[in-house]
Coordinates of N, CA, C and O and ligand atoms in Angstrom, one line a residue:
M18 N -7.4 -0.7 -15.4 CA -7.0 0.0 -14.1 C -7.9 1.1 -13.8 O -8.3 1.9 -14.7
K19 N -8.3 1.2 -12.6 CA -9.2 2.2 -12.2 C -8.5 3.1 -11.2 O -7.8 2.6 -10.2
W20 N -8.5 4.4 -11.4 CA -7.7 5.3 -10.5 C -8.7 6.0 -9.5 O -9.7 6.6 -9.9
I21 N -8.4 5.8 -8.2 CA -9.2 6.3 -7.1 C -8.5 7.3 -6.3 O -7.3 7.1 -5.9
E22 N -9.2 8.5 -6.1 CA -8.5 9.6 -5.3 C -8.4 9.2 -3.9 O -9.3 8.6 -3.2
I23 N -7.2 9.4 -3.3 CA -7.0 9.2 -1.9 C -7.3 10.5 -1.2 O -6.6 11.6 -1.5
P24 N -8.2 10.5 -0.2 CA -8.6 11.8 0.5 C -7.3 12.4 1.1 O -6.5 11.7 1.7
R25 N -7.4 13.7 1.2 CA -6.2 14.5 1.7 C -5.9 14.2 3.1 O -4.7 14.3 3.5
H26 N -6.9 13.9 3.9 CA -6.5 13.7 5.4 C -5.6 12.5 5.6 O -5.0 12.3 6.7
Y27 N -5.4 11.6 4.6 CA -4.4 10.5 4.7 C -3.0 11.0 4.3 O -2.0 10.2 4.5
L28 N -2.8 12.2 3.8 CA -1.6 12.6 3.1 C -0.6 13.4 3.9 O 0.0 14.3 3.4
S29 N -0.5 13.2 5.2 CA 0.5 13.9 5.9 C 1.9 13.2 5.7 O 1.9 12.0 5.8
K30 N 2.9 14.0 5.3 CA 4.1 13.4 4.9 C 5.0 13.0 6.1 O 6.0 13.6 6.4
T31 N 4.5 11.9 6.8 CA 5.3 11.4 7.9 C 5.6 10.0 7.6 O 5.0 9.3 6.7
S32 N 6.6 9.4 8.3 CA 7.0 8.0 8.1 C 6.1 7.0 8.7 O 6.3 5.8 8.6
E33 N 5.0 7.5 9.4 CA 4.1 6.6 10.0 C 3.2 5.9 9.0 O 2.6 6.6 8.1
I34 N 3.1 4.6 9.1 CA 2.3 3.8 8.1 C 0.8 4.0 8.5 O 0.5 3.9 9.7
R35 N 0.0 4.4 7.6 CA -1.5 4.5 7.9 C -2.3 3.6 7.0 O -1.9 3.2 6.0
L36 N -3.5 3.3 7.6 CA -4.4 2.4 6.9 C -5.4 3.3 6.1 O -6.1 4.1 6.8
V37 N -5.4 3.2 4.8 CA -6.4 4.0 4.0 C -7.6 3.1 3.8 O -7.4 2.0 3.2
E38 N -8.7 3.6 4.1 CA -9.9 2.8 3.9 C -10.9 3.5 3.0 O -11.4 4.5 3.3
L39 N -10.9 2.9 1.8 CA -11.8 3.5 0.7 C -12.9 2.5 0.5 O -12.7 1.3 0.8
P40 N -14.0 2.9 -0.1 CA -15.1 1.9 -0.4 C -14.6 0.8 -1.3 O -15.0 -0.4 -1.1
E41 N -13.7 1.1 -2.2 CA -13.2 0.1 -3.1 C -12.1 -0.8 -2.6 O -11.9 -2.0 -3.0
K42 N -11.3 -0.3 -1.6 CA -10.1 -1.1 -1.2 C -9.6 -0.5 0.1 O -9.6 0.8 0.3
S43 N -9.0 -1.3 0.9 CA -8.2 -0.8 2.1 C -6.7 -1.2 1.8 O -6.5 -2.3 1.4
F44 N -5.8 -0.3 2.2 CA -4.4 -0.6 1.9 C -3.6 0.3 2.9 O -4.1 1.3 3.4
C45 N -2.3 0.0 3.0 CA -1.4 0.8 3.8 C -0.8 1.9 2.9 O -0.5 1.6 1.7
L46 N -0.5 3.0 3.5 CA 0.2 4.1 2.7 C 1.2 4.7 3.7 O 1.0 4.9 4.9
V47 N 2.4 5.0 3.1 CA 3.4 5.6 3.8 C 4.2 6.6 3.0 O 4.3 6.4 1.7
W48 N 4.7 7.6 3.6 CA 5.7 8.5 2.9 C 7.0 8.0 3.3 O 7.5 8.1 4.4
N49 N 7.7 7.4 2.3 CA 9.0 6.8 2.5 C 10.0 7.2 1.6 O 9.8 7.1 0.3
E50 N 11.1 7.7 2.1 CA 12.3 8.2 1.2 C 11.8 9.1 0.1 O 12.0 8.9 -1.1
D51 N 11.0 10.1 0.5 CA 10.5 11.2 -0.4 C 9.5 10.7 -1.4 O 9.4 11.4 -2.5
Q52 N 8.9 9.6 -1.2 CA 7.8 9.3 -2.1 C 6.7 8.5 -1.4 O 7.0 7.8 -0.3
W53 N 5.5 8.5 -1.9 CA 4.4 7.7 -1.4 C 4.5 6.3 -1.9 O 4.9 6.0 -3.0
V54 N 4.2 5.4 -1.0 CA 4.1 3.9 -1.3 C 2.8 3.4 -0.7 O 2.5 3.6 0.4
A55 N 2.1 2.7 -1.6 CA 0.8 2.0 -1.2 C 1.0 0.5 -1.3 O 1.5 0.0 -2.3
F56 N 0.6 -0.2 -0.2 CA 0.9 -1.6 -0.2 C -0.2 -2.4 0.6 O -1.0 -1.8 1.3
S57 N -0.1 -3.7 0.6 CA -1.1 -4.6 1.2 C -1.2 -4.2 2.7 O -0.3 -3.9 3.4
K58 N -2.5 -4.4 3.2 CA -2.7 -4.0 4.6 C -2.3 -5.2 5.5 O -2.1 -5.0 6.7
K59 N -2.3 -6.4 5.0 CA -2.0 -7.6 5.8 C -0.7 -8.3 5.4 O -0.4 -8.4 4.2
C60 N 0.0 -8.7 6.4 CA 1.2 -9.5 6.1 C 0.8 -10.9 5.6 O 0.0 -11.6 6.2
P61 N 1.5 -11.4 4.6 CA 1.1 -12.7 4.0 C 1.6 -13.9 4.9 O 1.2 -15.0 4.7
H62 N 2.4 -13.6 5.9 CA 2.9 -14.7 6.7 C 1.8 -15.2 7.6 O 1.5 -16.4 7.6
A63 N 1.3 -14.4 8.5 CA 0.2 -14.8 9.4 C -0.9 -13.8 9.6 O -1.6 -13.8 10.6
G64 N -0.9 -12.8 8.7 CA -2.0 -11.9 8.7 C -2.0 -10.7 9.6 O -3.0 -10.0 9.8
A65 N -0.8 -10.4 10.1 CA -0.7 -9.2 11.0 C -1.0 -7.9 10.1 O -0.7 -7.9 8.9
S66 N -1.4 -6.9 10.8 CA -1.7 -5.6 10.1 C -0.4 -4.9 9.9 O 0.3 -4.6 10.9
L67 N 0.0 -4.7 8.7 CA 1.2 -3.9 8.4 C 1.2 -2.5 8.8 O 2.2 -1.8 8.9
E68 N 0.0 -2.0 9.1 CA -0.2 -0.6 9.6 C 0.6 -0.4 10.9 O 1.1 0.7 11.2
N69 N 0.8 -1.5 11.6 CA 1.5 -1.4 12.9 C 3.0 -1.7 12.7 O 3.8 -1.8 13.7
G70 N 3.4 -1.9 11.5 CA 4.8 -2.1 11.2 C 5.6 -0.8 11.1 O 5.1 0.2 11.4
W71 N 6.8 -0.9 10.5 CA 7.6 0.3 10.3 C 8.5 0.1 9.1 O 8.7 -1.0 8.6
C72 N 9.1 1.2 8.6 CA 9.9 1.1 7.5 C 11.4 1.3 7.9 O 11.7 2.0 8.8
E73 N 12.2 0.5 7.2 CA 13.7 0.6 7.3 C 14.2 0.7 5.9 O 14.2 -0.3 5.2
G74 N 14.7 1.8 5.6 CA 15.2 2.0 4.2 C 14.0 1.8 3.2 O 12.9 2.4 3.4
K75 N 14.2 1.0 2.2 CA 13.2 0.7 1.3 C 12.4 -0.6 1.6 O 11.8 -1.2 0.7
E76 N 12.3 -0.9 2.9 CA 11.6 -2.1 3.3 C 10.6 -1.8 4.4 O 10.8 -0.8 5.2
V77 N 9.5 -2.5 4.4 CA 8.5 -2.5 5.5 C 8.8 -3.7 6.4 O 9.0 -4.8 5.8
V78 N 8.7 -3.6 7.7 CA 9.0 -4.7 8.6 C 7.6 -5.0 9.3 O 7.0 -4.1 9.8
C79 N 7.3 -6.3 9.3 CA 6.0 -6.7 10.0 C 6.3 -6.7 11.5 O 7.3 -7.2 11.9
P80 N 5.3 -6.2 12.2 CA 5.5 -6.1 13.7 C 5.4 -7.5 14.4 O 5.9 -7.6 15.5
Y81 N 4.9 -8.5 13.8 CA 4.7 -9.8 14.5 C 6.0 -10.7 14.5 O 6.5 -10.9 15.6
H82 N 6.5 -11.1 13.3 CA 7.6 -12.0 13.3 C 8.8 -11.4 12.4 O 9.7 -12.1 12.0
R83 N 8.6 -10.1 12.2 CA 9.7 -9.3 11.5 C 10.0 -9.7 10.1 O 11.2 -9.5 9.6
H84 N 9.1 -10.3 9.4 CA 9.3 -10.4 8.0 C 9.4 -9.1 7.3 O 8.8 -8.1 7.8
R85 N 10.3 -9.0 6.3 CA 10.6 -7.7 5.6 C 10.2 -7.8 4.2 O 10.3 -8.9 3.5
F86 N 9.6 -6.7 3.7 CA 9.2 -6.7 2.3 C 9.7 -5.4 1.6 O 9.7 -4.3 2.2
N87 N 10.2 -5.6 0.4 CA 10.7 -4.5 -0.4 C 9.5 -3.6 -0.8 O 8.5 -4.1 -1.3
L88 N 9.7 -2.3 -0.7 CA 8.6 -1.4 -1.0 C 8.6 -1.0 -2.4 O 7.7 -0.2 -2.8
I89 N 9.5 -1.5 -3.2 CA 9.4 -1.2 -4.7 C 8.7 -2.4 -5.4 O 7.8 -2.1 -6.2
D90 N 9.1 -3.6 -5.1 CA 8.4 -4.7 -5.9 C 7.6 -5.6 -5.0 O 7.0 -6.6 -5.5
G91 N 7.6 -5.4 -3.7 CA 6.8 -6.2 -2.8 C 7.4 -7.5 -2.3 O 6.8 -8.2 -1.5
R92 N 8.6 -7.9 -2.8 CA 9.2 -9.2 -2.5 C 9.6 -9.2 -1.0 O 10.1 -8.3 -0.5
G93 N 9.3 -10.4 -0.5 CA 9.8 -10.7 0.9 C 11.3 -10.9 0.8 O 11.9 -11.2 -0.2
A94 N 12.0 -10.7 2.0 CA 13.4 -10.9 2.1 C 13.8 -12.4 1.7 O 12.9 -13.3 1.7
I95 N 15.0 -12.6 1.4 CA 15.5 -13.9 1.0 C 15.1 -15.0 2.0 O 15.3 -14.7 3.2
G96 N 14.5 -16.1 1.6 CA 14.2 -17.2 2.5 C 12.7 -17.1 3.0 O 12.2 -18.1 3.5
Q97 N 12.1 -16.0 2.8 CA 10.7 -15.9 3.3 C 9.7 -16.5 2.3 O 8.7 -17.1 2.7
G98 N 10.0 -16.4 1.0 CA 9.1 -17.0 0.0 C 7.7 -16.4 0.0 O 6.8 -17.0 -0.4
N99 N 7.6 -15.1 0.3 CA 6.3 -14.4 0.2 C 6.5 -13.0 -0.3 O 7.6 -12.6 -0.6
Y100 N 5.4 -12.4 -0.5 CA 5.4 -11.0 -1.0 C 4.1 -10.3 -0.7 O 3.1 -10.9 -0.3
I101 N 4.2 -9.0 -0.7 CA 3.0 -8.1 -0.6 C 2.7 -7.4 -1.9 O 3.6 -7.3 -2.8
Q102 N 1.5 -6.9 -2.0 CA 1.1 -6.2 -3.2 C 1.5 -4.7 -3.1 O 1.4 -4.1 -2.0
I103 N 2.1 -4.2 -4.1 CA 2.4 -2.8 -4.2 C 1.5 -2.2 -5.2 O 1.3 -2.7 -6.3
Y104 N 0.7 -1.1 -4.8 CA -0.3 -0.5 -5.6 C 0.3 0.7 -6.3 O 1.0 1.5 -5.7
P105 N 0.0 0.8 -7.6 CA 0.5 2.0 -8.4 C -0.1 3.3 -7.9 O -1.3 3.3 -7.5
L106 N 0.6 4.4 -7.9 CA 0.2 5.7 -7.4 C 0.5 6.7 -8.5 O 1.5 6.5 -9.2
K107 N -0.3 7.7 -8.7 CA 0.0 8.8 -9.5 C -0.5 10.1 -8.9 O -1.6 10.1 -8.2
E108 N 0.2 11.2 -9.1 CA -0.2 12.5 -8.6 C -0.5 13.4 -9.7 O 0.3 13.6 -10.7
V109 N -1.7 13.9 -9.8 CA -2.2 14.8 -10.8 C -2.8 16.0 -10.2 O -3.7 15.9 -9.4
D110 N -2.3 17.2 -10.5 CA -2.8 18.5 -9.9 C -2.9 18.4 -8.4 O -3.9 18.7 -7.8
D111 N -1.9 17.9 -7.8 CA -1.8 17.8 -6.3 C -2.8 16.8 -5.7 O -3.1 16.9 -4.5
I112 N -3.3 16.0 -6.5 CA -4.2 14.9 -5.9 C -3.6 13.6 -6.2 O -3.1 13.3 -7.3
L113 N -3.5 12.8 -5.1 CA -2.9 11.4 -5.2 C -4.0 10.4 -5.5 O -5.0 10.3 -4.9
Y114 N -3.7 9.6 -6.5 CA -4.6 8.5 -6.9 C -3.9 7.1 -6.7 O -2.7 7.0 -6.9
V115 N -4.7 6.1 -6.3 CA -4.2 4.8 -6.3 C -4.8 4.0 -7.5 O -6.0 4.2 -7.8
G116 N -4.0 3.2 -8.1 CA -4.5 2.4 -9.2 C -4.9 1.0 -8.8 O -4.2 0.3 -8.2
L117 N -6.2 0.6 -9.1 CA -6.7 -0.7 -8.7 C -7.1 -1.4 -9.9 O -7.7 -0.9 -10.8
K118 N -6.8 -2.7 -9.9 CA -7.2 -3.5 -11.1 C -8.7 -3.7 -11.0 O -9.3 -3.9 -9.9
E119 N -9.3 -3.6 -12.2 CA -10.8 -3.8 -12.2 C -11.1 -5.3 -12.4 O -10.4 -5.9 -13.3
N120 N -12.0 -5.8 -11.7 CA -12.3 -7.2 -12.0 C -13.3 -7.4 -13.1 O -13.8 -6.4 -13.6
I121 N -13.4 -8.6 -13.6 CA -14.2 -8.8 -14.8 C -15.7 -8.3 -14.7 O -16.2 -7.7 -15.6
W122 N -16.3 -8.4 -13.5 CA -17.6 -8.0 -13.3 C -17.8 -6.5 -13.3 O -18.7 -6.0 -13.9
S123 N -16.8 -5.7 -12.7 CA -17.0 -4.3 -12.8 C -16.7 -3.8 -14.2 O -17.2 -2.7 -14.6
R124 N -15.9 -4.5 -15.0 CA -15.7 -4.1 -16.4 C -17.0 -4.3 -17.2 O -17.3 -3.6 -18.1
I125 N -17.7 -5.4 -16.9 CA -18.9 -5.7 -17.6 C -20.1 -4.8 -17.2 O -20.8 -4.2 -18.0
F126 N -20.2 -4.6 -15.8 CA -21.4 -3.9 -15.3 C -21.1 -2.5 -14.8 O -22.0 -1.8 -14.4
G127 N -19.8 -2.2 -14.6 CA -19.5 -1.0 -13.9 C -19.7 0.3 -14.7 O -20.2 0.4 -15.8
Ligands
FES26 S1 2.6 -12.1 10.6 FE1 4.0 -10.8 9.6 S2 5.9 -11.8 9.9 FE2 4.4 -13.2 10.8

């Protein structure tokens, strides 16, 4: 696991979903129910940008066809048969980090 700092300008504590674009990865980030959640930028159903979606309780809702995904484990609602990726986050000394899996090549050559 590689921990990457999320720049401060992404960290306004609002319920608006934002797209975080880092050299290593792009993902959605939201302040939801008093905690940060990082998740896939695209909906697995037909590829809509989840940045344009919204949160209802502990779920994010896709703006296209209203698929819903749990923000804790990424599972789609019953009957959807899909899921999104939830990325681990940690806060150290007031800095928020996202955890990304390292691929085999970066482990060998990184
Ligand atoms: S593209 Fe997200 S529900 Fe269809």
